[in-house]
Amino acid sequence: MNFSITHSVFSAVLSLMVLFSTFSLTIEKHFCGGVLIDVAVFTQIEKCADDVVSVIDTAKTVKKTCCKDEVDVIEGLDQLTTNTFEDLEDIQQQVLFAYSYSYINLFETLPSSVYQLDDYSPPLLIKDIQVLDETYLI
C-alpha cells in the first residue's frame, strides 16, 4: 500500500515536470519615459494615452514616441527524448541495478501482528480521578 502511494505521487510529480518544461511563456512590458507602466503575461498590454507626441520642425511633422515595449519570451522544450534501460552502457546498468537492489533491501518489513483484546477487561473505577485531581476539560 505504501509503495503504491509513493509510486503515484512520484508519477504525478514527474508528469508535472514534463508539462512545465514544455511550457512556453511570453511576458510583455510597457515603459513610458523609463517608468514601467504595465506588465502582461497572458493578455495584451495597455498603452498609455501619451504614446505618440508630435514635434513640429520647420516644414515637417515628426511623430516621436516616448514609450517603448519589451517582450521577453521564455521558450520551452520543443522535443522530448526518452531513454530506456537498454540505452545505458553496461557499467551504468550494473551500477543502477546494484544501487536500486541495495536500497530496496535496506528496509525490512515488520510482521503484521494483530492483538486481540477481546479477553481484556478494564479495571473498575472506584472513584472519579478527574474530580479527585480537580482537572477539568474546558
MMTF fields as JSON, N, C-alpha, C and O atoms, coordinates in Angstrom:
{
  "mmtfVersion": "1.0.0",
  "mmtfProducer": "UNKNOWN",
  "numBonds": 551,
  "numAtoms": 552,
  "numGroups": 138,
  "numChains": 1,
  "numModels": 1,
  "chainsPerModel": [1],
  "groupsPerChain": [138],
  "chainIdList": ["A"],
  "bondAtomList": [4, 2, 8, 6, 12, 10, 16, 14, 20, 18, 24, 22, 28, 26, 32, 30, 36, 34, 40, 38, 44, 42, 48, 46, 52, 50, 56, 54, 60, 58, 64, 62, 68, 66, 72, 70, 76, 74, 80, 78, 84, 82, 88, 86, 92, 90, 96, 94, 100, 98, 104, 102, 108, 106, 112, 110, 116, 114, 120, 118, 124, 122, 128, 126, 132, 130, 136, 134, 140, 138, 144, 142, 148, 146, 152, 150, 156, 154, 160, 158, 164, 162, 168, 166, 172, 170, 176, 174, 180, 178, 184, 182, 188, 186, 192, 190, 196, 194, 200, 198, 204, 202, 208, 206, 212, 210, 216, 214, 220, 218, 224, 222, 228, 226, 232, 230, 236, 234, 240, 238, 244, 242, 248, 246, 252, 250, 256, 254, 260, 258, 264, 262, 268, 266, 272, 270, 276, 274, 280, 278, 284, 282, 288, 286, 292, 290, 296, 294, 300, 298, 304, 302, 308, 306, 312, 310, 316, 314, 320, 318, 324, 322, 328, 326, 332, 330, 336, 334, 340, 338, 344, 342, 348, 346, 352, 350, 356, 354, 360, 358, 364, 362, 368, 366, 372, 370, 376, 374, 380, 378, 384, 382, 388, 386, 392, 390, 396, 394, 400, 398, 404, 402, 408, 406, 412, 410, 416, 414, 420, 418, 424, 422, 428, 426, 432, 430, 436, 434, 440, 438, 444, 442, 448, 446, 452, 450, 456, 454, 460, 458, 464, 462, 468, 466, 472, 470, 476, 474, 480, 478, 484, 482, 488, 486, 492, 490, 496, 494, 500, 498, 504, 502, 508, 506, 512, 510, 516, 514, 520, 518, 524, 522, 528, 526, 532, 530, 536, 534, 540, 538, 544, 542, 548, 546],
  "bondOrderList": [1, 1, 1, 1, 1, 1, 1, 1, 1, 1, 1, 1, 1, 1, 1, 1, 1, 1, 1, 1, 1, 1, 1, 1, 1, 1, 1, 1, 1, 1, 1, 1, 1, 1, 1, 1, 1, 1, 1, 1, 1, 1, 1, 1, 1, 1, 1, 1, 1, 1, 1, 1, 1, 1, 1, 1, 1, 1, 1, 1, 1, 1, 1, 1, 1, 1, 1, 1, 1, 1, 1, 1, 1, 1, 1, 1, 1, 1, 1, 1, 1, 1, 1, 1, 1, 1, 1, 1, 1, 1, 1, 1, 1, 1, 1, 1, 1, 1, 1, 1, 1, 1, 1, 1, 1, 1, 1, 1, 1, 1, 1, 1, 1, 1, 1, 1, 1, 1, 1, 1, 1, 1, 1, 1, 1, 1, 1, 1, 1, 1, 1, 1, 1, 1, 1, 1, 1],
  "groupList": [{"groupName": "MET", "atomNameList": ["N", "CA", "C", "O"], "elementList": ["N", "C", "C", "O"], "formalChargeList": [0, 0, 0, 0], "bondAtomList": [1, 0, 2, 1, 3, 2], "bondOrderList": [1, 1, 2], "singleLetterCode": "M", "chemCompType": "L-PEPTIDE LINKING"}, {"groupName": "ASN", "atomNameList": ["N", "CA", "C", "O"], "elementList": ["N", "C", "C", "O"], "formalChargeList": [0, 0, 0, 0], "bondAtomList": [1, 0, 2, 1, 3, 2], "bondOrderList": [1, 1, 2], "singleLetterCode": "N", "chemCompType": "L-PEPTIDE LINKING"}, {"groupName": "PHE", "atomNameList": ["N", "CA", "C", "O"], "elementList": ["N", "C", "C", "O"], "formalChargeList": [0, 0, 0, 0], "bondAtomList": [1, 0, 2, 1, 3, 2], "bondOrderList": [1, 1, 2], "singleLetterCode": "F", "chemCompType": "L-PEPTIDE LINKING"}, {"groupName": "SER", "atomNameList": ["N", "CA", "C", "O"], "elementList": ["N", "C", "C", "O"], "formalChargeList": [0, 0, 0, 0], "bondAtomList": [1, 0, 2, 1, 3, 2], "bondOrderList": [1, 1, 2], "singleLetterCode": "S", "chemCompType": "L-PEPTIDE LINKING"}, {"groupName": "ILE", "atomNameList": ["N", "CA", "C", "O"], "elementList": ["N", "C", "C", "O"], "formalChargeList": [0, 0, 0, 0], "bondAtomList": [1, 0, 2, 1, 3, 2], "bondOrderList": [1, 1, 2], "singleLetterCode": "I", "chemCompType": "L-PEPTIDE LINKING"}, {"groupName": "THR", "atomNameList": ["N", "CA", "C", "O"], "elementList": ["N", "C", "C", "O"], "formalChargeList": [0, 0, 0, 0], "bondAtomList": [1, 0, 2, 1, 3, 2], "bondOrderList": [1, 1, 2], "singleLetterCode": "T", "chemCompType": "L-PEPTIDE LINKING"}, {"groupName": "HIS", "atomNameList": ["N", "CA", "C", "O"], "elementList": ["N", "C", "C", "O"], "formalChargeList": [0, 0, 0, 0], "bondAtomList": [1, 0, 2, 1, 3, 2], "bondOrderList": [1, 1, 2], "singleLetterCode": "H", "chemCompType": "L-PEPTIDE LINKING"}, {"groupName": "VAL", "atomNameList": ["N", "CA", "C", "O"], "elementList": ["N", "C", "C", "O"], "formalChargeList": [0, 0, 0, 0], "bondAtomList": [1, 0, 2, 1, 3, 2], "bondOrderList": [1, 1, 2], "singleLetterCode": "V", "chemCompType": "L-PEPTIDE LINKING"}, {"groupName": "ALA", "atomNameList": ["N", "CA", "C", "O"], "elementList": ["N", "C", "C", "O"], "formalChargeList": [0, 0, 0, 0], "bondAtomList": [1, 0, 2, 1, 3, 2], "bondOrderList": [1, 1, 2], "singleLetterCode": "A", "chemCompType": "L-PEPTIDE LINKING"}, {"groupName": "LEU", "atomNameList": ["N", "CA", "C", "O"], "elementList": ["N", "C", "C", "O"], "formalChargeList": [0, 0, 0, 0], "bondAtomList": [1, 0, 2, 1, 3, 2], "bondOrderList": [1, 1, 2], "singleLetterCode": "L", "chemCompType": "L-PEPTIDE LINKING"}, {"groupName": "GLU", "atomNameList": ["N", "CA", "C", "O"], "elementList": ["N", "C", "C", "O"], "formalChargeList": [0, 0, 0, 0], "bondAtomList": [1, 0, 2, 1, 3, 2], "bondOrderList": [1, 1, 2], "singleLetterCode": "E", "chemCompType": "L-PEPTIDE LINKING"}, {"groupName": "LYS", "atomNameList": ["N", "CA", "C", "O"], "elementList": ["N", "C", "C", "O"], "formalChargeList": [0, 0, 0, 0], "bondAtomList": [1, 0, 2, 1, 3, 2], "bondOrderList": [1, 1, 2], "singleLetterCode": "K", "chemCompType": "L-PEPTIDE LINKING"}, {"groupName": "CYS", "atomNameList": ["N", "CA", "C", "O"], "elementList": ["N", "C", "C", "O"], "formalChargeList": [0, 0, 0, 0], "bondAtomList": [1, 0, 2, 1, 3, 2], "bondOrderList": [1, 1, 2], "singleLetterCode": "C", "chemCompType": "L-PEPTIDE LINKING"}, {"groupName": "GLY", "atomNameList": ["N", "CA", "C", "O"], "elementList": ["N", "C", "C", "O"], "formalChargeList": [0, 0, 0, 0], "bondAtomList": [1, 0, 2, 1, 3, 2], "bondOrderList": [1, 1, 2], "singleLetterCode": "G", "chemCompType": "PEPTIDE LINKING"}, {"groupName": "ASP", "atomNameList": ["N", "CA", "C", "O"], "elementList": ["N", "C", "C", "O"], "formalChargeList": [0, 0, 0, 0], "bondAtomList": [1, 0, 2, 1, 3, 2], "bondOrderList": [1, 1, 2], "singleLetterCode": "D", "chemCompType": "L-PEPTIDE LINKING"}, {"groupName": "GLN", "atomNameList": ["N", "CA", "C", "O"], "elementList": ["N", "C", "C", "O"], "formalChargeList": [0, 0, 0, 0], "bondAtomList": [1, 0, 2, 1, 3, 2], "bondOrderList": [1, 1, 2], "singleLetterCode": "Q", "chemCompType": "L-PEPTIDE LINKING"}, {"groupName": "TYR", "atomNameList": ["N", "CA", "C", "O"], "elementList": ["N", "C", "C", "O"], "formalChargeList": [0, 0, 0, 0], "bondAtomList": [1, 0, 2, 1, 3, 2], "bondOrderList": [1, 1, 2], "singleLetterCode": "Y", "chemCompType": "L-PEPTIDE LINKING"}, {"groupName": "PRO", "atomNameList": ["N", "CA", "C", "O"], "elementList": ["N", "C", "C", "O"], "formalChargeList": [0, 0, 0, 0], "bondAtomList": [1, 0, 2, 1, 3, 2], "bondOrderList": [1, 1, 2], "singleLetterCode": "P", "chemCompType": "L-PEPTIDE LINKING"}],
  "groupTypeList": [0, 1, 2, 3, 4, 5, 6, 3, 7, 2, 3, 8, 7, 9, 3, 9, 0, 7, 9, 2, 3, 5, 2, 3, 9, 5, 4, 10, 11, 6, 2, 12, 13, 13, 7, 9, 4, 14, 7, 8, 7, 2, 5, 15, 4, 10, 11, 12, 8, 14, 14, 7, 7, 3, 7, 4, 14, 5, 8, 11, 5, 7, 11, 11, 5, 12, 12, 11, 14, 10, 7, 14, 7, 4, 10, 13, 9, 14, 15, 9, 5, 5, 1, 5, 2, 10, 14, 9, 10, 14, 4, 15, 15, 15, 7, 9, 2, 8, 16, 3, 16, 3, 16, 4, 1, 9, 2, 10, 5, 9, 17, 3, 3, 7, 16, 15, 9, 14, 14, 16, 3, 17, 17, 9, 9, 4, 11, 14, 4, 15, 7, 9, 14, 10, 5, 16, 9, 4],
  "groupIdList": [1, 2, 3, 4, 5, 6, 7, 8, 9, 10, 11, 12, 13, 14, 15, 16, 17, 18, 19, 20, 21, 22, 23, 24, 25, 26, 27, 28, 29, 30, 31, 32, 33, 34, 35, 36, 37, 38, 39, 40, 41, 42, 43, 44, 45, 46, 47, 48, 49, 50, 51, 52, 53, 54, 55, 56, 57, 58, 59, 60, 61, 62, 63, 64, 65, 66, 67, 68, 69, 70, 71, 72, 73, 74, 75, 76, 77, 78, 79, 80, 81, 82, 83, 84, 85, 86, 87, 88, 89, 90, 91, 92, 93, 94, 95, 96, 97, 98, 99, 100, 101, 102, 103, 104, 105, 106, 107, 108, 109, 110, 111, 112, 113, 114, 115, 116, 117, 118, 119, 120, 121, 122, 123, 124, 125, 126, 127, 128, 129, 130, 131, 132, 133, 134, 135, 136, 137, 138],
  "secStructList": [7, 2, 2, 2, 2, 2, 2, 2, 2, 2, 2, 2, 2, 2, 2, 2, 2, 2, 2, 2, 2, 1, 7, 7, 3, 3, 3, 3, 3, 3, 3, 3, 6, 6, 3, 3, 3, 3, 3, 3, 1, 1, 1, 7, 7, 7, 7, 7, 6, 6, 1, 7, 3, 3, 3, 3, 7, 1, 1, 7, 3, 3, 3, 3, 7, 1, 3, 3, 3, 3, 3, 3, 3, 3, 7, 7, 7, 1, 7, 7, 7, 7, 7, 7, 4, 4, 4, 1, 7, 2, 2, 2, 2, 2, 2, 2, 2, 2, 2, 2, 2, 2, 2, 2, 6, 6, 1, 7, 7, 7, 7, 7, 7, 7, 7, 7, 7, 1, 1, 7, 7, 7, 7, 7, 7, 1, 1, 7, 2, 2, 2, 2, 2, 6, 7, 7, 7, 7],
  "xCoordList": [0.821, 0.0, 0.87, 0.601, 1.9, 2.783, 3.524, 3.75, 3.904, 4.603, 3.699, 4.165, 2.423, 1.523, 1.282, 1.157, 1.215, 1.044, 2.294, 2.203, 3.47, 4.73, 4.874, 5.325, 4.49, 4.59, 3.673, 4.08, 2.454, 1.527, 1.963, 1.817, 2.489, 2.984, 4.183, 4.274, 5.097, 6.286, 5.9, 6.488, 4.928, 4.469, 3.823, 4.028, 3.041, 2.398, 3.429, 3.303, 4.441, 5.488, 6.263, 6.547, 6.606, 7.333, 6.498, 7.024, 5.211, 4.371, 4.224, 4.182, 4.144, 4.098, 5.41, 5.404, 6.535, 7.825, 7.911, 8.419, 7.424, 7.429, 6.509, 6.847, 5.349, 4.397, 4.993, 4.922, 5.575, 6.089, 7.404, 7.757, 8.138, 9.361, 9.044, 9.87, 7.88, 7.488, 6.625, 6.177, 6.386, 5.511, 6.276, 7.316, 5.779, 6.39, 5.607, 4.399, 6.305, 5.691, 6.197, 7.386, 5.301, 5.658, 5.238, 4.078, 6.193, 5.93, 6.144, 7.231, 5.103, 5.187, 5.235, 4.469, 6.152, 6.295, 6.17, 6.688, 5.484, 5.307, 5.928, 5.545, 6.892, 7.579, 7.212, 7.171, 6.947, 6.764, 7.754, 7.683, 8.676, 9.671, 10.562, 11.008, 10.834, 11.697, 10.985, 11.618, 9.682, 8.905, 8.026, 7.351, 8.041, 7.234, 5.762, 5.368, 4.95, 3.53, 2.69, 1.801, 2.947, 2.096, 2.924, 3.871, 2.55, 3.145, 2.004, 1.03, 2.119, 1.08, 1.719, 2.742, 1.092, 1.601, 0.73, 1.246, -0.57, -1.454, -2.368, -3.132, -2.309, -3.175, -2.322, -1.095, -2.993, -2.296, -1.989, -2.743, -0.897, -0.555, -1.396, -1.805, -1.645, -2.407, -1.419, -0.483, -1.645, -0.774, -1.259, -2.454, -0.329, -0.714, -1.234, -1.037, -1.894, -2.513, -1.471, -1.72, -0.32, 0.729, 1.693, 2.897, 1.173, 2.045, 2.709, 3.866, 2.018, 2.584, 2.584, 1.546, 3.747, 3.903, 4.353, 5.304, 3.684, 4.042, 5.027, 4.814, 6.099, 7.092, 7.113, 7.304, 6.916, 6.839, 8.197, 8.693, 8.787, 10.022, 9.662, 8.491, 10.631, 10.446, 9.29, 8.366, 9.321, 8.238, 7.65, 6.732, 8.166, 7.732, 7.076, 7.338, 6.231, 5.678, 6.297, 6.104, 7.023, 7.7, 6.989, 6.794, 6.606, 5.975, 7.054, 7.788, 7.13, 8.152, 7.452, 6.549, 7.861, 7.245, 8.203, 9.412, 7.635, 8.45, 8.29, 8.885, 7.497, 7.217, 7.919, 8.194, 8.2, 8.779, 8.186, 7.771, 8.153, 7.637, 8.771, 9.609, 8.79, 9.746, 8.969, 7.946, 9.463, 8.829, 9.889, 10.904, 9.647, 10.526, 9.847, 8.716, 10.535, 9.987, 10.788, 12.01, 10.098, 10.716, 10.282, 9.117, 11.23, 10.926, 10.997, 11.884, 10.062, 10.071, 10.761, 11.241, 10.811, 11.419, 10.505, 9.287, 11.104, 10.321, 10.128, 9.041, 11.2, 11.131, 11.611, 12.581, 10.929, 11.321, 11.995, 11.543, 13.067, 13.748, 13.476, 13.501, 13.223, 13.0, 14.113, 14.476, 14.646, 15.69, 15.185, 14.412, 15.617, 15.252, 16.461, 17.569, 16.234, 17.316, 18.359, 19.544, 17.923, 18.844, 19.734, 20.77, 19.358, 20.177, 21.413, 22.356, 21.425, 22.576, 23.707, 23.482, 24.929, 26.067, 25.993, 25.222, 26.805, 26.754, 27.125, 26.477, 28.152, 28.572, 27.516, 27.304, 26.855, 25.79, 24.598, 23.971, 24.277, 23.194, 23.507, 22.639, 24.755, 25.142, 25.113, 24.652, 25.598, 25.599, 24.173, 23.848, 23.323, 21.938, 21.208, 20.441, 21.44, 20.806, 21.299, 20.496, 22.62, 23.169, 22.671, 22.355, 22.601, 22.126, 20.661, 20.292, 19.826, 18.4, 18.176, 17.315, 18.928, 18.78, 19.187, 18.505, 20.308, 20.753, 19.824, 19.629, 19.256, 18.351, 17.04, 16.511, 16.511, 15.249, 15.417, 14.508, 16.567, 16.775, 17.195, 17.439, 17.289, 17.579, 16.425, 16.632, 15.23, 14.053, 13.499, 13.248, 13.315, 12.725, 11.251, 10.865, 10.452, 9.043, 8.799, 9.304, 8.04, 7.706, 6.53, 5.632, 6.536, 5.383, 4.145, 4.189, 3.072, 1.841, 1.256, 0.76, 1.324, 0.804, -0.47, -0.491, -1.514, -2.803, -3.062, -3.063, -3.275, -3.528, -5.031, -5.782, -5.434, -6.839, -7.053, -6.464, -7.879, -8.146, -9.557, -10.181, -10.037, -11.392, -11.488, -12.509, -10.431, -10.472, -10.07, -10.129, -9.677, -9.229, -10.435, -11.32, -10.453, -11.493, -10.805, -9.881, -11.225, -10.57, -10.836, -11.814, -9.946, -10.147, -11.386, -11.786, -11.958, -13.146, -12.757, -11.757, -13.537, -13.267, -14.0, -15.219, -13.222, -13.819, -14.224, -15.308, -13.34, -13.611, -13.27, -12.458, -13.902, -13.642, -12.324, -12.238, -11.285, -9.941, -9.881, -9.157, -10.633, -10.609, -11.151, -10.651, -12.161, -12.715, -11.741, -11.565, -11.1, -10.136, -8.935, -8.468, -8.433, -7.272, -7.682, -6.821, -8.963, -9.512, -8.98, -8.558, -9.01, -8.641, -9.886, -10.487, -10.259, -11.492, -11.158, -10.353, -11.766, -11.605, -12.606, -13.8, -12.121, -12.997, -13.253, -13.969],
  "yCoordList": [-1.188, 0.0, 1.258, 2.202, 1.268, 2.43, 2.636, 3.77, 1.529, 1.625, 2.231, 3.022, 1.873, 2.388, 3.887, 4.604, 4.365, 5.807, 6.552, 7.583, 6.031, 6.658, 6.653, 7.63, 5.555, 5.443, 6.447, 7.072, 6.608, 7.549, 8.996, 9.815, 9.328, 10.688, 10.977, 12.054, 10.031, 10.206, 10.357, 11.173, 9.587, 9.689, 11.041, 11.629, 11.535, 12.835, 13.956, 14.874, 13.892, 14.926, 14.907, 15.964, 13.731, 13.647, 14.148, 14.819, 13.834, 14.322, 15.84, 16.481, 16.43, 17.893, 18.524, 19.592, 17.881, 18.4, 18.392, 19.343, 17.335, 17.271, 18.337, 18.987, 18.522, 19.52, 20.923, 21.671, 21.298, 22.651, 22.866, 24.014, 21.821, 22.021, 22.297, 22.883, 21.896, 22.17, 23.412, 23.743, 24.093, 25.257, 26.503, 26.82, 27.219, 28.467, 29.648, 29.557, 30.752, 31.894, 33.181, 33.301, 34.142, 35.444, 36.524, 36.59, 37.372, 38.461, 39.777, 40.036, 40.607, 41.903, 43.005, 42.99, 43.974, 45.106, 46.405, 46.509, 47.393, 48.692, 49.765, 49.916, 50.503, 51.57, 52.909, 53.037, 53.898, 55.269, 56.147, 56.294, 56.727, 57.601, 56.891, 57.51, 55.621, 54.867, 54.305, 53.675, 54.522, 54.023, 52.874, 52.989, 51.767, 50.611, 50.914, 51.227, 50.816, 51.14, 49.878, 49.811, 48.873, 47.692, 46.468, 46.529, 45.343, 44.044, 43.088, 43.028, 42.346, 41.392, 40.051, 39.97, 38.998, 37.658, 36.949, 36.431, 36.916, 36.203, 37.135, 36.66, 38.437, 39.388, 40.433, 40.414, 41.351, 42.445, 43.545, 43.735, 44.259, 45.356, 46.573, 46.778, 47.376, 48.61, 49.737, 49.965, 50.433, 51.55, 52.812, 52.986, 53.682, 54.932, 55.934, 55.746, 56.994, 57.978, 58.845, 59.338, 59.035, 59.883, 59.063, 59.32, 58.086, 57.194, 57.895, 57.603, 58.809, 59.491, 60.989, 61.578, 61.584, 63.023, 63.638, 63.155, 64.691, 65.342, 66.464, 67.31, 66.454, 67.523, 68.211, 67.57, 69.518, 70.265, 70.907, 71.7, 70.545, 71.177, 72.16, 72.498, 72.603, 73.66, 73.39, 74.199, 72.295, 72.046, 70.657, 70.283, 69.892, 68.505, 68.282, 68.995, 67.286, 66.819, 65.452, 64.498, 65.384, 64.133, 63.54, 64.218, 62.284, 61.607, 60.896, 60.055, 61.25, 60.683, 60.073, 60.68, 58.915, 58.252, 58.245, 58.069, 58.441, 58.385, 57.031, 56.777, 56.181, 54.875, 53.782, 53.924, 52.694, 51.537, 50.273, 50.258, 49.222, 47.925, 46.913, 46.907, 46.058, 44.958, 43.657, 43.55, 42.68, 41.36, 40.341, 40.197, 39.63, 38.553, 37.227, 36.988, 36.37, 35.072, 33.99, 33.919, 33.163, 32.018, 30.784, 30.388, 30.193, 29.047, 27.756, 27.572, 26.88, 25.549, 24.58, 24.966, 23.327, 22.3, 21.997, 21.912, 21.835, 21.502, 19.994, 19.522, 19.246, 17.803, 17.135, 17.574, 16.082, 15.311, 14.028, 13.381, 13.671, 12.418, 11.432, 11.79, 10.217, 9.176, 8.152, 7.732, 7.756, 6.753, 5.549, 5.688, 4.391, 3.169, 2.629, 3.151, 1.574, 0.951, 0.362, 0.322, -0.096, -0.699, 0.344, -0.014, 1.63, 2.674, 2.994, 3.597, 2.606, 2.864, 1.896, 0.824, 2.297, 1.41, 0.287, 0.358, -0.753, -1.918, -1.568, -2.038, -0.756, -0.403, 0.455, 0.323, 1.335, 2.144, 1.285, 1.537, 0.274, -0.635, -1.401, -1.574, -1.862, -2.627, -1.759, -2.208, -0.526, 0.368, 0.719, 0.73, 1.003, 1.324, 0.139, 0.313, -1.044, -2.237, -2.501, -2.797, -2.396, -2.645, -1.616, -1.962, -0.36, 0.687, 0.476, 0.566, 0.195, 0.009, -1.254, -1.255, -2.329, -3.563, -3.345, -3.809, -2.634, -2.405, -1.431, -1.553, -0.477, 0.478, -0.185, 0.084, -1.045, -1.72, -2.666, -2.798, -3.323, -4.284, -3.625, -4.332, -2.307, -1.638, -1.747, -1.783, -1.798, -1.757, -3.164, -3.884, -3.533, -4.819, -4.615, -3.635, -5.54, -5.444, -6.1, -7.188, -5.442, -5.98, -6.928, -6.703, -7.985, -8.887, -8.184, -7.469, -8.402, -7.758, -8.581, -9.691, -8.029, -8.728, -8.032, -6.823, -8.804, -8.286, -8.751, -9.948, -7.813, -8.137, -8.214, -7.293, -9.319, -9.498, -9.076, -9.65, -8.092, -7.593, -7.954, -7.219, -9.074, -9.47, -9.893, -9.663, -10.507, -11.018, -9.965, -10.24, -8.813, -7.78, -7.028, -6.609, -6.869, -6.065, -4.944, -5.211, -3.715, -2.597, -2.659, -3.262, -2.024, -2.038, -1.24, -0.299, -1.628, -0.945, 0.381, 0.464, 1.403, 2.713, 2.824, 2.679, 3.082, 3.221, 4.67, 4.95, 5.583, 6.997, 7.698, 7.213, 8.836, 9.615, 10.358, 11.267, 9.984, 10.52, 11.977, 12.761, 12.365, 13.761, 14.688, 15.801, 14.249, 15.076, 15.127, 16.178, 13.996, 13.982, 14.887, 15.591, 14.877, 15.695, 17.113, 17.954, 17.379, 18.667, 19.128, 20.273, 18.232, 18.561, 18.452, 17.385, 19.555, 19.625, 20.12, 21.035, 19.526, 19.964, 21.056, 20.907, 22.137, 23.27, 23.3, 24.175],
  "zCoordList": [0.0, 0.0, 0.0, -0.743, 0.825, 0.912, -0.404, -0.825, -1.055, -2.329, -3.401, -4.221, -3.407, -4.435, -4.269, -5.262, -3.036, -2.806, -3.247, -3.914, -2.875, -3.274, -4.794, -5.392, -5.397, -6.85, -7.549, -8.528, -7.066, -7.703, -7.489, -8.396, -6.323, -6.078, -6.968, -7.558, -7.07, -7.9, -9.372, -10.082, -9.833, -11.221, -11.492, -12.554, -10.535, -10.713, -10.766, -11.577, -9.915, -9.911, -11.222, -11.787, -11.707, -12.978, -14.151, -15.039, -14.167, -15.268, -15.225, -16.275, -14.02, -13.917, -14.36, -14.971, -14.064, -14.52, -16.042, -16.637, -16.675, -18.14, -18.708, -19.698, -18.089, -18.577, -18.494, -19.469, -17.36, -17.206, -17.943, -18.212, -18.279, -19.06, -20.524, -21.224, -21.005, -22.388, -22.509, -23.607, -21.426, -21.373, -21.813, -21.235, -22.831, -23.288, -22.726, -22.509, -22.495, -21.838, -22.481, -22.78, -22.696, -23.238, -22.252, -21.845, -21.87, -20.924, -21.663, -22.181, -21.711, -22.381, -21.332, -20.368, -21.527, -20.604, -21.397, -22.509, -20.826, -21.468, -20.564, -19.404, -21.12, -20.404, -21.023, -22.247, -20.196, -20.653, -19.909, -18.689, -20.662, -20.062, -19.067, -18.101, -19.267, -18.372, -17.155, -16.308, -17.05, -15.913, -16.402, -17.425, -15.663, -16.024, -15.766, -14.642, -16.827, -16.726, -16.613, -15.764, -17.447, -17.467, -17.794, -18.579, -17.174, -17.453, -17.746, -16.995, -18.828, -19.203, -19.512, -20.192, -18.997, -19.253, -20.278, -21.268, -20.064, -20.967, -21.768, -22.608, -21.53, -22.219, -22.932, -22.842, -23.648, -24.317, -23.296, -22.341, -23.495, -22.595, -22.925, -24.068, -21.902, -22.102, -22.377, -21.611, -23.48, -23.856, -23.166, -22.931, -22.847, -22.187, -23.223, -24.423, -22.759, -23.655, -24.357, -25.457, -23.741, -24.319, -25.167, -25.165, -25.886, -26.627, -27.803, -28.104, -28.477, -29.634, -29.353, -29.051, -29.455, -29.239, -30.561, -31.176, -30.997, -32.263, -31.998, -31.13, -32.756, -32.677, -34.038, -35.072, -34.018, -35.272, -35.534, -34.734, -36.676, -37.112, -38.223, -38.398, -38.949, -39.931, -40.892, -40.976, -41.603, -42.55, -42.388, -43.118, -41.443, -41.307, -39.95, -38.981, -39.916, -38.646, -38.368, -39.122, -37.298, -36.951, -35.741, -34.732, -35.848, -34.716, -33.919, -34.438, -32.665, -31.803, -30.589, -30.014, -30.218, -29.074, -27.891, -28.045, -26.715, -25.505, -24.826, -23.778, -25.419, -24.809, -25.598, -26.789, -24.906, -25.591, -24.988, -23.829, -25.78, -25.361, -25.363, -26.264, -24.35, -24.295, -24.248, -23.572, -24.969, -24.979, -24.588, -25.27, -23.48, -23.032, -23.337, -22.913, -24.071, -24.448, -23.734, -23.865, -22.988, -22.32, -23.098, -23.067, -23.79, -24.651, -23.846, -23.012, -24.109, -23.515, -24.446, -25.512, -24.049, -24.89, -26.065, -25.912, -27.239, -28.419, -28.559, -28.893, -28.297, -28.461, -27.185, -26.566, -26.802, -25.632, -26.091, -27.036, -25.424, -25.733, -24.609, -23.431, -24.979, -23.983, -24.091, -25.189, -22.964, -22.908, -22.137, -21.189, -22.538, -21.841, -21.11, -21.235, -20.346, -19.599, -20.545, -20.216, -21.718, -22.678, -23.349, -23.908, -23.31, -23.915, -23.084, -23.595, -21.822, -20.959, -21.294, -21.856, -20.936, -21.126, -20.099, -19.142, -20.308, -19.416, -17.982, -17.046, -17.796, -16.439, -15.742, -14.537, -16.501, -15.92, -15.523, -14.494, -16.326, -15.976, -14.701, -13.846, -14.573, -13.391, -12.137, -11.088, -12.231, -11.071, -10.677, -9.489, -11.642, -11.339, -10.709, -9.762, -11.225, -10.674, -9.247, -8.362, -9.019, -7.687, -6.683, -5.545, -7.093, -6.187, -5.823, -4.652, -6.82, -6.53, -5.7, -4.82, -5.953, -5.182, -3.734, -2.819, -3.516, -2.136, -1.413, -0.204, -2.124, -1.485, -1.092, -0.014, -1.95, -1.649, -0.465, 0.354, -0.367, 0.715, 2.024, 3.002, 2.079, 3.343, 4.324, 5.537, 3.806, 4.646, 4.828, 3.862, 6.082, 6.387, 6.701, 7.338, 6.252, 6.573, 7.924, 8.203, 8.732, 10.039, 9.902, 9.091, 10.693, 10.613, 11.145, 12.147, 10.463, 10.899, 12.046, 11.848, 13.212, 14.384, 14.827, 15.058, 14.94, 15.34, 16.766, 17.053, 17.63, 19.023, 19.257, 18.936, 19.814, 20.149, 21.602, 22.518, 21.796, 23.137, 23.599, 24.365, 23.13, 23.49, 24.958, 25.605, 25.479, 26.847, 27.871, 29.069, 27.464, 28.393, 28.945, 28.199, 30.238, 30.872, 31.639, 32.407, 31.455, 32.131, 33.635, 34.077, 34.422, 35.875, 36.265, 35.578, 37.346, 37.836, 38.474, 39.188, 38.218, 38.789, 40.126, 40.211, 41.142, 42.463, 42.7, 43.211, 42.322, 42.479, 41.162, 40.375, 40.944, 39.737, 39.917, 40.743, 39.149, 39.323, 38.9, 39.513, 37.857, 37.42, 38.493, 38.659, 39.221, 40.311, 41.47, 42.086, 41.777, 42.875, 42.585, 43.479, 41.354, 41.0, 40.593, 40.334, 40.537, 40.142, 38.776, 38.615, 37.819, 36.422, 35.575, 35.457, 34.995, 34.209, 32.806, 32.634, 31.839, 30.449, 30.157, 30.418, 29.622, 29.322, 27.83, 27.344]
}
